[in-house]
Amino acid sequence: MAELPKALRAKGGVHVEEVARDLSGLSEAEMARAVQADAPELLTLLSDFQETMREARTRVAPVLSAARQRQLPQDGGLKVLEVKLQLMLSYCTNLAFYLMLKAQGRAVRSHPVIDTLLRHRIRSEEHTSELQSHSDL
């Protein structure tokens, strides 16, 4: 629970009661509205998690696996692809941690995982650009 403002603490006698929300009786549409109101970024991040994992599993990992089986040199675009896969997996790990924090009802706005997610996203986009430049050669 967030700290009370200093003005309220100074007056004393303030009783604060934390009320747990029971969402079990809500319809699916009501549940979606409650989630959207509480954490508007959540649905986008869930979708991003699923898309990133799908891309890692179906596009990046198979190419790297085929390259390893053919014992191709790990330079140039292949090395960039390896780094991209590691970034994608690290991004998803941090997204999963963020989702766990949200599921526990913990505040995440000022949590360091937010900065980590942003850095991973930026690096991933940089590596995508680098991969595209290697494929243009």
PDB file of C-alpha atoms in Angstrom:
ATOM      1  CA  MET A   1       0.000   0.000   0.000  1.00  0.00           C
ATOM      2  CA  ALA A   2       1.297   3.462  -0.843  1.00  0.00           C
ATOM      3  CA  GLU A   3       2.557   5.783   1.860  1.00  0.00           C
ATOM      4  CA  LEU A   4       0.110   8.344   3.183  1.00  0.00           C
ATOM      5  CA  PRO A   5       0.915  11.955   2.383  1.00  0.00           C
ATOM      6  CA  LYS A   6       2.819  13.736   5.153  1.00  0.00           C
ATOM      7  CA  ALA A   7      -0.128  16.081   5.828  1.00  0.00           C
ATOM      8  CA  LEU A   8      -2.410  13.145   6.649  1.00  0.00           C
ATOM      9  CA  ARG A   9       0.174  11.366   8.804  1.00  0.00           C
ATOM     10  CA  ALA A  10       0.737  14.508  10.880  1.00  0.00           C
ATOM     11  CA  LYS A  11      -2.957  14.788  11.837  1.00  0.00           C
ATOM     12  CA  GLY A  12      -3.022  11.304  13.358  1.00  0.00           C
ATOM     13  CA  GLY A  13      -6.117   9.241  13.917  1.00  0.00           C
ATOM     14  CA  VAL A  14      -6.393   8.389  10.231  1.00  0.00           C
ATOM     15  CA  HIS A  15      -7.590   4.843   9.712  1.00  0.00           C
ATOM     16  CA  VAL A  16      -6.776   3.291   6.368  1.00  0.00           C
ATOM     17  CA  GLU A  17      -8.257  -0.014   5.369  1.00  0.00           C
ATOM     18  CA  GLU A  18      -7.044  -1.909   2.335  1.00  0.00           C
ATOM     19  CA  VAL A  19      -9.876  -3.538   0.436  1.00  0.00           C
ATOM     20  CA  ALA A  20      -9.152  -6.562  -1.705  1.00  0.00           C
ATOM     21  CA  ARG A  21     -11.044  -6.717  -4.966  1.00  0.00           C
ATOM     22  CA  ASP A  22     -12.848  -9.948  -5.726  1.00  0.00           C
ATOM     23  CA  LEU A  23     -13.008 -10.305  -9.485  1.00  0.00           C
ATOM     24  CA  SER A  24     -14.299 -13.880  -9.480  1.00  0.00           C
ATOM     25  CA  GLY A  25     -17.952 -12.867  -9.955  1.00  0.00           C
ATOM     26  CA  LEU A  26     -17.286 -10.650 -12.979  1.00  0.00           C
ATOM     27  CA  SER A  27     -18.162 -11.574 -16.535  1.00  0.00           C
ATOM     28  CA  GLU A  28     -15.358 -11.817 -19.072  1.00  0.00           C
ATOM     29  CA  ALA A  29     -16.192  -8.363 -20.460  1.00  0.00           C
ATOM     30  CA  GLU A  30     -16.277  -6.838 -16.960  1.00  0.00           C
ATOM     31  CA  MET A  31     -12.974  -8.525 -16.147  1.00  0.00           C
ATOM     32  CA  ALA A  32     -11.410  -7.084 -19.313  1.00  0.00           C
ATOM     33  CA  ARG A  33     -12.659  -3.586 -18.387  1.00  0.00           C
ATOM     34  CA  ALA A  34     -11.251  -3.962 -14.852  1.00  0.00           C
ATOM     35  CA  VAL A  35      -7.868  -5.023 -16.214  1.00  0.00           C
ATOM     36  CA  GLN A  36      -7.895  -2.185 -18.750  1.00  0.00           C
ATOM     37  CA  ALA A  37      -8.693   0.355 -16.008  1.00  0.00           C
ATOM     38  CA  ASP A  38      -6.071  -0.979 -13.604  1.00  0.00           C
ATOM     39  CA  ALA A  39      -3.261  -1.700 -16.066  1.00  0.00           C
ATOM     40  CA  PRO A  40      -3.898  -0.390 -19.579  1.00  0.00           C
ATOM     41  CA  GLU A  41      -0.470  -1.581 -20.740  1.00  0.00           C
ATOM     42  CA  LEU A  42      -1.070  -5.179 -19.662  1.00  0.00           C
ATOM     43  CA  LEU A  43      -2.878  -6.462 -22.748  1.00  0.00           C
ATOM     44  CA  THR A  44      -0.288  -4.912 -25.062  1.00  0.00           C
ATOM     45  CA  LEU A  45       2.563  -6.453 -23.064  1.00  0.00           C
ATOM     46  CA  LEU A  46       0.877  -9.858 -23.044  1.00  0.00           C
ATOM     47  CA  SER A  47       0.491  -9.681 -26.794  1.00  0.00           C
ATOM     48  CA  ASP A  48       4.108  -8.555 -27.168  1.00  0.00           C
ATOM     49  CA  PHE A  49       5.267 -11.475 -24.997  1.00  0.00           C
ATOM     50  CA  GLN A  50       3.356 -13.966 -27.143  1.00  0.00           C
ATOM     51  CA  GLU A  51       4.563 -12.444 -30.426  1.00  0.00           C
ATOM     52  CA  THR A  52       8.207 -12.284 -29.302  1.00  0.00           C
ATOM     53  CA  MET A  53       8.166 -15.901 -28.120  1.00  0.00           C
ATOM     54  CA  ARG A  54       6.485 -16.999 -31.350  1.00  0.00           C
ATOM     55  CA  GLU A  55       9.116 -15.230 -33.433  1.00  0.00           C
ATOM     56  CA  ALA A  56      11.959 -16.664 -31.359  1.00  0.00           C
ATOM     57  CA  ARG A  57      10.555 -20.204 -31.639  1.00  0.00           C
ATOM     58  CA  THR A  58       9.447 -20.226 -35.257  1.00  0.00           C
ATOM     59  CA  ARG A  59      11.837 -17.860 -37.038  1.00  0.00           C
ATOM     60  CA  VAL A  60      15.074 -17.118 -35.209  1.00  0.00           C
ATOM     61  CA  ALA A  61      15.879 -20.369 -33.379  1.00  0.00           C
ATOM     62  CA  PRO A  62      15.325 -22.624 -36.437  1.00  0.00           C
ATOM     63  CA  VAL A  63      17.682 -20.513 -38.578  1.00  0.00           C
ATOM     64  CA  LEU A  64      20.371 -20.630 -35.889  1.00  0.00           C
ATOM     65  CA  SER A  65      19.882 -24.368 -35.448  1.00  0.00           C
ATOM     66  CA  ALA A  66      20.252 -24.986 -39.183  1.00  0.00           C
ATOM     67  CA  ALA A  67      23.370 -22.792 -39.279  1.00  0.00           C
ATOM     68  CA  ARG A  68      24.927 -24.740 -36.382  1.00  0.00           C
ATOM     69  CA  GLN A  69      24.166 -28.090 -38.046  1.00  0.00           C
ATOM     70  CA  ARG A  70      25.942 -26.906 -41.187  1.00  0.00           C
ATOM     71  CA  GLN A  71      28.770 -25.558 -39.008  1.00  0.00           C
ATOM     72  CA  LEU A  72      28.627 -22.146 -40.636  1.00  0.00           C
ATOM     73  CA  PRO A  73      31.010 -19.471 -39.317  1.00  0.00           C
ATOM     74  CA  GLN A  74      29.577 -17.403 -36.444  1.00  0.00           C
ATOM     75  CA  ASP A  75      30.479 -14.052 -37.969  1.00  0.00           C
ATOM     76  CA  GLY A  76      28.482 -11.295 -39.606  1.00  0.00           C
ATOM     77  CA  GLY A  77      24.725 -11.724 -39.730  1.00  0.00           C
ATOM     78  CA  LEU A  78      24.726 -15.067 -37.932  1.00  0.00           C
ATOM     79  CA  LYS A  79      26.350 -13.543 -34.845  1.00  0.00           C
ATOM     80  CA  VAL A  80      23.844 -10.680 -34.922  1.00  0.00           C
ATOM     81  CA  LEU A  81      21.029 -13.229 -35.155  1.00  0.00           C
ATOM     82  CA  GLU A  82      22.417 -15.077 -32.107  1.00  0.00           C
ATOM     83  CA  VAL A  83      22.478 -11.824 -30.134  1.00  0.00           C
ATOM     84  CA  LYS A  84      18.928 -11.053 -31.285  1.00  0.00           C
ATOM     85  CA  LEU A  85      17.703 -14.413 -29.990  1.00  0.00           C
ATOM     86  CA  GLN A  86      19.352 -13.818 -26.625  1.00  0.00           C
ATOM     87  CA  LEU A  87      17.818 -10.341 -26.417  1.00  0.00           C
ATOM     88  CA  MET A  88      14.383 -11.708 -27.291  1.00  0.00           C
ATOM     89  CA  LEU A  89      14.608 -14.389 -24.598  1.00  0.00           C
ATOM     90  CA  SER A  90      15.883 -11.908 -22.022  1.00  0.00           C
ATOM     91  CA  TYR A  91      13.090  -9.481 -22.944  1.00  0.00           C
ATOM     92  CA  CYS A  92      10.506 -12.236 -22.457  1.00  0.00           C
ATOM     93  CA  THR A  93      12.052 -13.217 -19.126  1.00  0.00           C
ATOM     94  CA  ASN A  94      11.753  -9.631 -17.916  1.00  0.00           C
ATOM     95  CA  LEU A  95       8.204  -9.396 -19.295  1.00  0.00           C
ATOM     96  CA  ALA A  96       7.309 -12.557 -17.365  1.00  0.00           C
ATOM     97  CA  PHE A  97       8.759 -10.991 -14.201  1.00  0.00           C
ATOM     98  CA  TYR A  98       6.733  -7.826 -14.817  1.00  0.00           C
ATOM     99  CA  LEU A  99       3.572  -9.902 -15.308  1.00  0.00           C
ATOM    100  CA  MET A 100       4.279 -11.795 -12.087  1.00  0.00           C
ATOM    101  CA  LEU A 101       4.610  -8.514 -10.184  1.00  0.00           C
ATOM    102  CA  LYS A 102       1.309  -7.303 -11.640  1.00  0.00           C
ATOM    103  CA  ALA A 103      -0.394 -10.611 -10.783  1.00  0.00           C
ATOM    104  CA  GLN A 104       0.776 -10.179  -7.192  1.00  0.00           C
ATOM    105  CA  GLY A 105      -0.753  -6.710  -7.144  1.00  0.00           C
ATOM    106  CA  ARG A 106       2.593  -4.983  -6.639  1.00  0.00           C
ATOM    107  CA  ALA A 107       3.316  -1.483  -7.929  1.00  0.00           C
ATOM    108  CA  VAL A 108       5.561  -1.571 -10.986  1.00  0.00           C
ATOM    109  CA  ARG A 109       5.551   1.998 -12.274  1.00  0.00           C
ATOM    110  CA  SER A 110       8.846   2.839 -10.538  1.00  0.00           C
ATOM    111  CA  HIS A 111      10.257  -0.699 -10.567  1.00  0.00           C
ATOM    112  CA  PRO A 112      13.622  -1.153 -12.376  1.00  0.00           C
ATOM    113  CA  VAL A 113      12.080  -3.836 -14.618  1.00  0.00           C
ATOM    114  CA  ILE A 114      10.376  -1.043 -16.600  1.00  0.00           C
ATOM    115  CA  ASP A 115      13.744   0.490 -17.583  1.00  0.00           C
ATOM    116  CA  THR A 116      15.110  -2.965 -18.365  1.00  0.00           C
ATOM    117  CA  LEU A 117      12.172  -3.710 -20.662  1.00  0.00           C
ATOM    118  CA  LEU A 118      12.670  -0.422 -22.467  1.00  0.00           C
ATOM    119  CA  ARG A 119      16.407  -1.037 -22.943  1.00  0.00           C
ATOM    120  CA  HIS A 120      15.753  -4.537 -24.265  1.00  0.00           C
ATOM    121  CA  ARG A 121      13.145  -3.253 -26.675  1.00  0.00           C
ATOM    122  CA  ILE A 122      15.496  -0.582 -28.035  1.00  0.00           C
ATOM    123  CA  ARG A 123      18.385  -3.043 -28.424  1.00  0.00           C
ATOM    124  CA  SER A 124      16.133  -5.558 -30.139  1.00  0.00           C
ATOM    125  CA  GLU A 125      15.025  -2.954 -32.660  1.00  0.00           C
ATOM    126  CA  GLU A 126      18.662  -1.948 -33.255  1.00  0.00           C
ATOM    127  CA  HIS A 127      19.592  -5.569 -33.908  1.00  0.00           C
ATOM    128  CA  THR A 128      16.649  -5.987 -36.272  1.00  0.00           C
ATOM    129  CA  SER A 129      17.975  -3.024 -38.281  1.00  0.00           C
ATOM    130  CA  GLU A 130      21.464  -4.532 -38.255  1.00  0.00           C
ATOM    131  CA  LEU A 131      20.101  -7.886 -39.449  1.00  0.00           C
ATOM    132  CA  GLN A 132      18.263  -6.168 -42.271  1.00  0.00           C
ATOM    133  CA  SER A 133      21.467  -4.411 -43.346  1.00  0.00           C
ATOM    134  CA  HIS A 134      23.296  -7.789 -43.371  1.00  0.00           C
ATOM    135  CA  SER A 135      20.555  -9.400 -45.452  1.00  0.00           C
ATOM    136  CA  ASP A 136      20.783  -6.555 -47.992  1.00  0.00           C
ATOM    137  CA  LEU A 137      24.439  -7.423 -48.744  1.00  0.00           C
TER     138      LEU A 137
END
